[in-house]
Coordinates of C-alpha atoms in Angstrom, one line a residue:
X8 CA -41.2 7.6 45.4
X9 CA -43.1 7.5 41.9
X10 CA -39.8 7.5 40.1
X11 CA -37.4 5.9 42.2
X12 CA -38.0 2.0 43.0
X13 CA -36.5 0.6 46.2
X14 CA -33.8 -2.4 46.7
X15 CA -34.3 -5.2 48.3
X16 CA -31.4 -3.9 50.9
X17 CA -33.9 -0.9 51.1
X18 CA -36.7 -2.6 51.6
X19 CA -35.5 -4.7 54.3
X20 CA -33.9 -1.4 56.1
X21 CA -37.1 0.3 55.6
X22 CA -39.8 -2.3 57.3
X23 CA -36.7 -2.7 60.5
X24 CA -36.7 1.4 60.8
X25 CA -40.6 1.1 60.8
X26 CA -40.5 -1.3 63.4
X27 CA -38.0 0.7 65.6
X28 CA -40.4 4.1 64.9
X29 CA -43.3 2.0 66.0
X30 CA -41.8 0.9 69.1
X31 CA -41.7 -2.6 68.2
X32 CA -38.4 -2.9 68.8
X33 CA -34.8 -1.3 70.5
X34 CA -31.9 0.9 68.7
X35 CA -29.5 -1.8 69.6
X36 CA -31.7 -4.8 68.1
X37 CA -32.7 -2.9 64.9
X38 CA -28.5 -2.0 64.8
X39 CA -28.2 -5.7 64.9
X40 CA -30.6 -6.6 62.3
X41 CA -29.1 -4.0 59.9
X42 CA -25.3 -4.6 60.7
X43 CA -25.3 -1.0 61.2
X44 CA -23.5 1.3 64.3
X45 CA -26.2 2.4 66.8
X46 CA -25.3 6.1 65.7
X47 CA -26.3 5.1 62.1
X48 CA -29.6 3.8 63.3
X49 CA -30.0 7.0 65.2
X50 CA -29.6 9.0 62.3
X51 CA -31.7 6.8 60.0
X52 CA -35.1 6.7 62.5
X53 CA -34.4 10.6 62.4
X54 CA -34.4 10.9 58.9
X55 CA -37.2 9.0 58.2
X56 CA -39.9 10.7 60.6
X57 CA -38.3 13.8 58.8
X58 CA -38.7 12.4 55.0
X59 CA -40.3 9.4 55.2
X60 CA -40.0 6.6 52.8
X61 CA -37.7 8.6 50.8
X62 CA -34.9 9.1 53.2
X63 CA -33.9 5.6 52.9
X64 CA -33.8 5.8 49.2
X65 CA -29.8 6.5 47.9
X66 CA -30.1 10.0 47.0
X67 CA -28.5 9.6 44.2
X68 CA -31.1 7.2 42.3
X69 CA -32.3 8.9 39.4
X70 CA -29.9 11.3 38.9
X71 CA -27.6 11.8 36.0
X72 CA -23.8 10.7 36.9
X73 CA -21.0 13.3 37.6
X74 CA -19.3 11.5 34.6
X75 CA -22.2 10.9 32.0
X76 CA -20.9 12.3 28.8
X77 CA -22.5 15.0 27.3
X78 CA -24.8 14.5 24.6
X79 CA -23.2 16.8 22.0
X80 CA -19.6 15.7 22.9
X81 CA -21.3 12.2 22.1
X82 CA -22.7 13.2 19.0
X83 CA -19.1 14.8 17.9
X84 CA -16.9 11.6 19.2
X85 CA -19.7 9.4 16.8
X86 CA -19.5 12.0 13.9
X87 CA -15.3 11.8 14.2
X88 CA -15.3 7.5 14.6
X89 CA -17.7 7.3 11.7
X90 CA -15.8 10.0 9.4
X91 CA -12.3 8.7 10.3
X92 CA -12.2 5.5 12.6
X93 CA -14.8 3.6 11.1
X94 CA -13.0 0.3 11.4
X95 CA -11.3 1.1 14.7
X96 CA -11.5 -1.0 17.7
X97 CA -12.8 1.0 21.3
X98 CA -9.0 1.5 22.1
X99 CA -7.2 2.6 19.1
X100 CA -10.2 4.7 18.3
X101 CA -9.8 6.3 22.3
X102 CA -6.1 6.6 21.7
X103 CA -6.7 8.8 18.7
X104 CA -9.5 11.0 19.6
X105 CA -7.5 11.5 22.8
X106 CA -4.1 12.7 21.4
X107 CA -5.3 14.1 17.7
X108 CA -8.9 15.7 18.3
X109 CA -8.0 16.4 22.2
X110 CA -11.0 15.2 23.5
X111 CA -11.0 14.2 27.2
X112 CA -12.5 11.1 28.0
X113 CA -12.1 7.7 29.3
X114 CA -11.5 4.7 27.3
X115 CA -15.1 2.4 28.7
X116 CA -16.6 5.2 27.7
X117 CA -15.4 5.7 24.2
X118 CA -16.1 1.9 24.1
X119 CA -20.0 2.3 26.0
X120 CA -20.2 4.8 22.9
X121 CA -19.6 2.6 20.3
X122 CA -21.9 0.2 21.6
X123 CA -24.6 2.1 22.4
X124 CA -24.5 3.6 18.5
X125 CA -23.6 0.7 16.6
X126 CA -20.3 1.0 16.1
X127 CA -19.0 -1.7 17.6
X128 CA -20.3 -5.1 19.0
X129 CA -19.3 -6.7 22.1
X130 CA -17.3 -10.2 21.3
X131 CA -17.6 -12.6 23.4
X132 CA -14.3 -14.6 23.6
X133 CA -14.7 -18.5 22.8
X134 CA -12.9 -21.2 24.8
X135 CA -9.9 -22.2 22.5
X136 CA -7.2 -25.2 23.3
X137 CA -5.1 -25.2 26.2
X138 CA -1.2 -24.4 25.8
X139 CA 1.1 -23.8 28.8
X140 CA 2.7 -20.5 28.9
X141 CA 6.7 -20.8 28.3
X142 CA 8.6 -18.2 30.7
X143 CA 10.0 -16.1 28.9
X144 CA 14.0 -16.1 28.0
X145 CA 16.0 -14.3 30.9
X146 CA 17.8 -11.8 28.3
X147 CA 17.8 -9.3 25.7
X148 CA 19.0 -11.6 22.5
X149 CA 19.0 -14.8 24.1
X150 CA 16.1 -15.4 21.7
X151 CA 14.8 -14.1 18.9
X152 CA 11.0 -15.0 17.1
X153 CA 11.2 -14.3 13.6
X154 CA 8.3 -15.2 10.8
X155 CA 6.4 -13.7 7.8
X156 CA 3.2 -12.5 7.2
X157 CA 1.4 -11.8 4.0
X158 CA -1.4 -9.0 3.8
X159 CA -2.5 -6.3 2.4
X160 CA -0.6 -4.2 4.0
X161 CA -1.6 -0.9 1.8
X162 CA -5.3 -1.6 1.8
X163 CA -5.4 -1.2 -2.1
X164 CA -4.1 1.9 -1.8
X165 CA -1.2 0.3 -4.0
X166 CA -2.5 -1.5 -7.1
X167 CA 0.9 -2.5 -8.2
X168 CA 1.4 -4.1 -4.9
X169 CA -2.0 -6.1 -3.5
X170 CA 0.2 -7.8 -1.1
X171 CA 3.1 -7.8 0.5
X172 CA 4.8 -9.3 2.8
X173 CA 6.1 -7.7 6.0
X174 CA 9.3 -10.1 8.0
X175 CA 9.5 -9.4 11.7
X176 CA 11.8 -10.2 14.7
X177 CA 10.3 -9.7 18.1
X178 CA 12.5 -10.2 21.3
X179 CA 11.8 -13.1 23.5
X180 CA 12.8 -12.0 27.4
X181 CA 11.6 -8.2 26.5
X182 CA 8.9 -8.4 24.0
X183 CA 10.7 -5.6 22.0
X184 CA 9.9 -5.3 18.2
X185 CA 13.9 -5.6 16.9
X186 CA 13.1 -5.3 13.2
X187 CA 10.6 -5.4 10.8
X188 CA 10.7 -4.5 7.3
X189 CA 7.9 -4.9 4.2
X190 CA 8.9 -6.2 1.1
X191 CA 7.2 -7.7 -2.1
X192 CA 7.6 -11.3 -1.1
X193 CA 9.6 -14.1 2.1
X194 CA 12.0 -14.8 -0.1
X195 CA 15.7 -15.9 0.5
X196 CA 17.0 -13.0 -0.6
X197 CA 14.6 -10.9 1.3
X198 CA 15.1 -12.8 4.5
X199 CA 18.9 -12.4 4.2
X200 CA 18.6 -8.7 3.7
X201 CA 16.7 -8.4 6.8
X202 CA 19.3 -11.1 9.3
X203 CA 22.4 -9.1 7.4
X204 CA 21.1 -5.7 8.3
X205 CA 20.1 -7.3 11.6
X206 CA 23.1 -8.7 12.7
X207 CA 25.0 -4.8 11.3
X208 CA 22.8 -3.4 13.7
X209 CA 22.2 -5.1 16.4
X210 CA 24.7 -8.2 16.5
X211 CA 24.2 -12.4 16.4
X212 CA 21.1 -13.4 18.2
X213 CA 22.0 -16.9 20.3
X214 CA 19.2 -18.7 19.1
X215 CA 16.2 -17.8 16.7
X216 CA 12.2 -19.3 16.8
X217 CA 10.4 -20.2 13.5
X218 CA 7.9 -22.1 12.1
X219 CA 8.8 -25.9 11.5
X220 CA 6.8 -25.9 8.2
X221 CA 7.9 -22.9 6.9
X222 CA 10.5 -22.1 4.6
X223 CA 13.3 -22.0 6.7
X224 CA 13.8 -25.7 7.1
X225 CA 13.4 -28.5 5.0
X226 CA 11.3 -31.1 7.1
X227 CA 13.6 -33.9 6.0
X228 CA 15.6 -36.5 8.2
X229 CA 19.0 -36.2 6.2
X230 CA 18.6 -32.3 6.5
X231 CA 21.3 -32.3 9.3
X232 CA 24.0 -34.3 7.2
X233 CA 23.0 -33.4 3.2
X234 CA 23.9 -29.4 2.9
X235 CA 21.4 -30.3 -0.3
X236 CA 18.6 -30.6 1.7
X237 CA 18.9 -28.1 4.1
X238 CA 17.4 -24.6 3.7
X239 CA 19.8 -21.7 2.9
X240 CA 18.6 -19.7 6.1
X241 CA 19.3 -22.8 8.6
X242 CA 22.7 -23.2 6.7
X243 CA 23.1 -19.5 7.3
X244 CA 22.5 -19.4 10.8
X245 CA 24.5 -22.3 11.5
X246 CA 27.1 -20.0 9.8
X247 CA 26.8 -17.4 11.8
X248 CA 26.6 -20.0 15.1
X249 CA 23.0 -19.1 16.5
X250 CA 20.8 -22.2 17.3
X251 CA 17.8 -22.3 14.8
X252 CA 14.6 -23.6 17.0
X253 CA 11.7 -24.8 14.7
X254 CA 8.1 -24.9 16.4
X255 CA 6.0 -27.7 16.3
X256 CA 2.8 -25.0 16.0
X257 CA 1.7 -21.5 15.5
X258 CA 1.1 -21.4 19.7
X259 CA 4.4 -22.3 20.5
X260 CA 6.1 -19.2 19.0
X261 CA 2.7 -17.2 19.9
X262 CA 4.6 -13.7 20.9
X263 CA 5.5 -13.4 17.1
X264 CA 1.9 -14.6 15.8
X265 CA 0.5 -12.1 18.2
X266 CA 2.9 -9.5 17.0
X267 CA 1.2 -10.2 13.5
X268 CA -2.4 -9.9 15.0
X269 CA -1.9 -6.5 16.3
X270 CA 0.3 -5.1 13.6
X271 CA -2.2 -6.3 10.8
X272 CA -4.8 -3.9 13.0
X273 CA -3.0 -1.2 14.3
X274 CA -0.2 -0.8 11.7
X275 CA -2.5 -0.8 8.8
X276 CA -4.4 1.8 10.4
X277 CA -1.7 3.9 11.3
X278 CA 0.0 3.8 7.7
X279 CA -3.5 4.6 6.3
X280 CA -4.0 7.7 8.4
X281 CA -0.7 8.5 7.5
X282 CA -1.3 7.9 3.8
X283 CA 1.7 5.3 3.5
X284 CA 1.1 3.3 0.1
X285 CA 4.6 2.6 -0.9
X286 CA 7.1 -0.3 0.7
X287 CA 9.7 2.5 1.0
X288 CA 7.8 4.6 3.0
X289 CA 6.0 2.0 5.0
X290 CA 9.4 1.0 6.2
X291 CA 10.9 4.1 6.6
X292 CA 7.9 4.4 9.5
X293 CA 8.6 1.4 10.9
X294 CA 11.9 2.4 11.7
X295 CA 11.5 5.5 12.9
X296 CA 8.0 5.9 14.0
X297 CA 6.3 3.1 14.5
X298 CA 9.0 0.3 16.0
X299 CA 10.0 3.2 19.0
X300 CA 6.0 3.7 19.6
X301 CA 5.7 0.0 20.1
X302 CA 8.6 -0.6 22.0
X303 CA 7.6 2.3 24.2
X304 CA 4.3 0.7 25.3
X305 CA 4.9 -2.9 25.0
X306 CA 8.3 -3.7 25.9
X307 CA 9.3 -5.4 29.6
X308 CA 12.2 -5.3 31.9
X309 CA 14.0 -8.5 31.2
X310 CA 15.5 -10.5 34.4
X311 CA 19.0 -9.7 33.6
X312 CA 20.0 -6.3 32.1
X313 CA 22.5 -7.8 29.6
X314 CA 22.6 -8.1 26.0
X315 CA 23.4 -11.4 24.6
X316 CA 23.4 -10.3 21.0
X317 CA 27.1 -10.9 20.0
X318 CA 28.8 -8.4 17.9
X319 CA 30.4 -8.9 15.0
X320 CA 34.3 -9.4 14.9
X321 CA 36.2 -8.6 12.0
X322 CA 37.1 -11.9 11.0
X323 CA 32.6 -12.5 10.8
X324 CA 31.9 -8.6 9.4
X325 CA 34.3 -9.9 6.3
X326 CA 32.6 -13.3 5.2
X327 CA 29.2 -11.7 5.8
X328 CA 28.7 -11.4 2.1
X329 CA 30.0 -15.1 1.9
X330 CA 27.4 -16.3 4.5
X331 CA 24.2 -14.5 3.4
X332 CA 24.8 -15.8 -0.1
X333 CA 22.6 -18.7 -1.7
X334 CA 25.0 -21.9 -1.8
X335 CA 24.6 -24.8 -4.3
X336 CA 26.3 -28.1 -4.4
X337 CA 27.1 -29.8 -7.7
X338 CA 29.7 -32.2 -9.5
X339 CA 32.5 -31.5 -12.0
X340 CA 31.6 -33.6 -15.1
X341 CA 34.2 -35.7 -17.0
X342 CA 35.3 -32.6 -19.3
X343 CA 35.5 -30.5 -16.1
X344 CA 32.4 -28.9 -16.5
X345 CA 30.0 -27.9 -14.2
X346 CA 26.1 -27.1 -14.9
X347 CA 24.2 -24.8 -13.1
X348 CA 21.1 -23.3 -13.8
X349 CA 20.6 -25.1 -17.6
X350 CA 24.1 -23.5 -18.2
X351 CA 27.7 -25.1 -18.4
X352 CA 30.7 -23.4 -16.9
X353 CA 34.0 -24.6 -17.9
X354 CA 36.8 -24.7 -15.3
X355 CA 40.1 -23.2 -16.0
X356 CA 43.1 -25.8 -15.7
X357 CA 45.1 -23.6 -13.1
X358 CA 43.5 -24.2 -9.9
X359 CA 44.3 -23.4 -6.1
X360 CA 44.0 -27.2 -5.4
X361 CA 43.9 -30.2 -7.4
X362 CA 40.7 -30.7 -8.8
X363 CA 39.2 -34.7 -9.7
X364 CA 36.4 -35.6 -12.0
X365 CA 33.0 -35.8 -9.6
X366 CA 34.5 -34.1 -7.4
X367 CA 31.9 -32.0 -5.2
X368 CA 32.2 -27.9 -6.1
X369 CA 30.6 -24.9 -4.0
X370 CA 28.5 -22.3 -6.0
X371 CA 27.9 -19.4 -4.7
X372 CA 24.9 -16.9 -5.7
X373 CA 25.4 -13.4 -4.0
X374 CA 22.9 -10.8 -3.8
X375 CA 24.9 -8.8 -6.7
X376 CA 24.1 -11.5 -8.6
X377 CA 27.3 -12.1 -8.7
X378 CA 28.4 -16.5 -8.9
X379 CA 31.4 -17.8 -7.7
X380 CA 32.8 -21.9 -8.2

């Protein structure tokens, strides 16, 4: 009894059992008072003329659990976070010391660990704005999230490249990672690279999700009639005949910005471990390491088990190179020139139709670098 203090539940059993050893009162009232069977009553007057106070005290008070961990198992799952997973969050740092140093333990107590050794500090979540969840789309394709993110990606293991910018697609109705590629920068050419490859692969999404303010649409009201003011991508896309969606805010496309959370934690971890400090090697994990591992644990069964993506016809597969080019507009001057880029191109008198001064010519810019009037 010097060790062990008793409940309130205990205390409360213990003056009814006194009662009922006293005489003071029946089995079937102390039963009553105690919610208990009359054969439990039974067996606790028993045990207490045999044991005393100490019989109604959980046996079990005071004494290690089955499941504490060891203390030199704790002292070498500190020693390996501190050498290795410094910066790693109570799962990931589980996950690895599960499946590389083959350690068996639960996760809460790779997390309790942490805590208890300063390793990592308990967040408490703060109350943020409401949004409505959107249901997600019914099937694989029927929407795609696609955005950017710039970070640094290597961790300055790459001087040359302090950051870079990693482009992503995650699917809507399963959640899957589709594509994601790092490259030096978001720019046109880099985004086309990414949709042509895409489309190859996979085939024509019906409609994609990105950011209103980015750089995928001008945020103009004569953007829908002016080809001038309208982004090359949304052009692109309209090419290509998927719908191009444009979010109103970072929440409203959140199963791409949460993509970016988790990969700016777990990738960078991963491709550090793995000593990846170049783009071609960080995407030559992604796509075949890391994109398979994700899809594995995070991916859902859709509602319908078709695939909307639509593949490419012949007729498409040969103007791709037409349709993930950069396109400029500009007019044929009086001595049937035509300036682009500071430079003057003259046009040849033989054309395929009959071309009028300020007349309206299409210039394409391919990835080649190749232009064509």
């Amino acid at each position: 009894m010097k060790d062990r203090i008793m409940t309130t539940a205990e205390r409360i059993r213990l003056t009814v059992i006194e009662e009922l050893t006293d005489g003071r009162i029946n089995v079937p009232t102390a039963a009553l008072k105690l919610n208990l069977s009359v054969r439990q009553i039974k067996r606790l007057k028993k045990r207490f003329k045999q044991y005393g106070h100490d019989s109604l005290i959980h046996g079990l008070r005071g004494k290690p659990g089955l499941r504490k961990t060891d203390m030199q198992m704790e002292m070498e799952i500190v020693k390996t976070i501190k050498e290795k997973y410094h910066d790693f969050g109570p799962l990931l740092a589980w996950e690895k010391i599960a499946a590389v140093h083959n350690i068996p333990i639960g996760r809460e107590t790779v997390r309790a660990i942490m805590i208890r050794n300063n390793i990592w500090e308990s967040k408490k979540r703060k109350r943020g704005q409401y949004f409505s969840w959107r249901d997600r789309r019914t099937a694989y394709g029927e929407l795609e999230q696609f955005d950017g993110s710039y970070h640094d990606w290597f961790e300055g293991r790459n001087p040359l490249l302090p950051e870079t910018c990693l482009l992503a697609s995650i699917d809507d109705a399963t959640g899957r990672l589709t594509k994601a590629i790092i490259g030096e920068n978001e720019s046109v050419e880099a985004v086309f690279a990414f949709w042509r490859e895409y489309v190859e692969d996979i085939g024509i999404p019906v409609e994609l999700y990105v950011d209103k303010f980015s750089t995928y649409k001008i945020n103009h009201p004569m953007a829908t009639d002016n080809l001038e003011l309208m982004t090359q991508f949304r052009r692109a896309m309209k090419e290509l005949g998927t719908n191009l969606i444009c979010a109103n805010s970072p929440q409203a496309k959140g199963r791409i910005e949460r993509l970016f959370e988790t990969l700016q934690d777990r990738l960078v971890k991963e491709m550090r471990l793995a000593g990846i400090n170049t783009i071609d090697a960080a995407n030559v994990y992604l796509k075949e390491t890391f994109i398979p591992w994700f899809n594995d644990r995070y991916a859902v069964i859709p509602k319908s088990s078709s695939d909307t993506h639509r593949k490419l016809d012949t007729k498409t597969v040969k103007k791709l190179d037409n349709i993930f080019s950069k396109h400029y507009i500009r007019s044929i001057n009086n001595d049937f020139t035509v300036q682009y880029k500071s430079r003057f191109y003259q046009l040849q008198e033989i054309q395929p139709v009959t071309v009028f001064k300020t007349d309206k010519v299409l210039i394409e810019e391919r990835p080649d670098n190749i232009t064509s009037f």
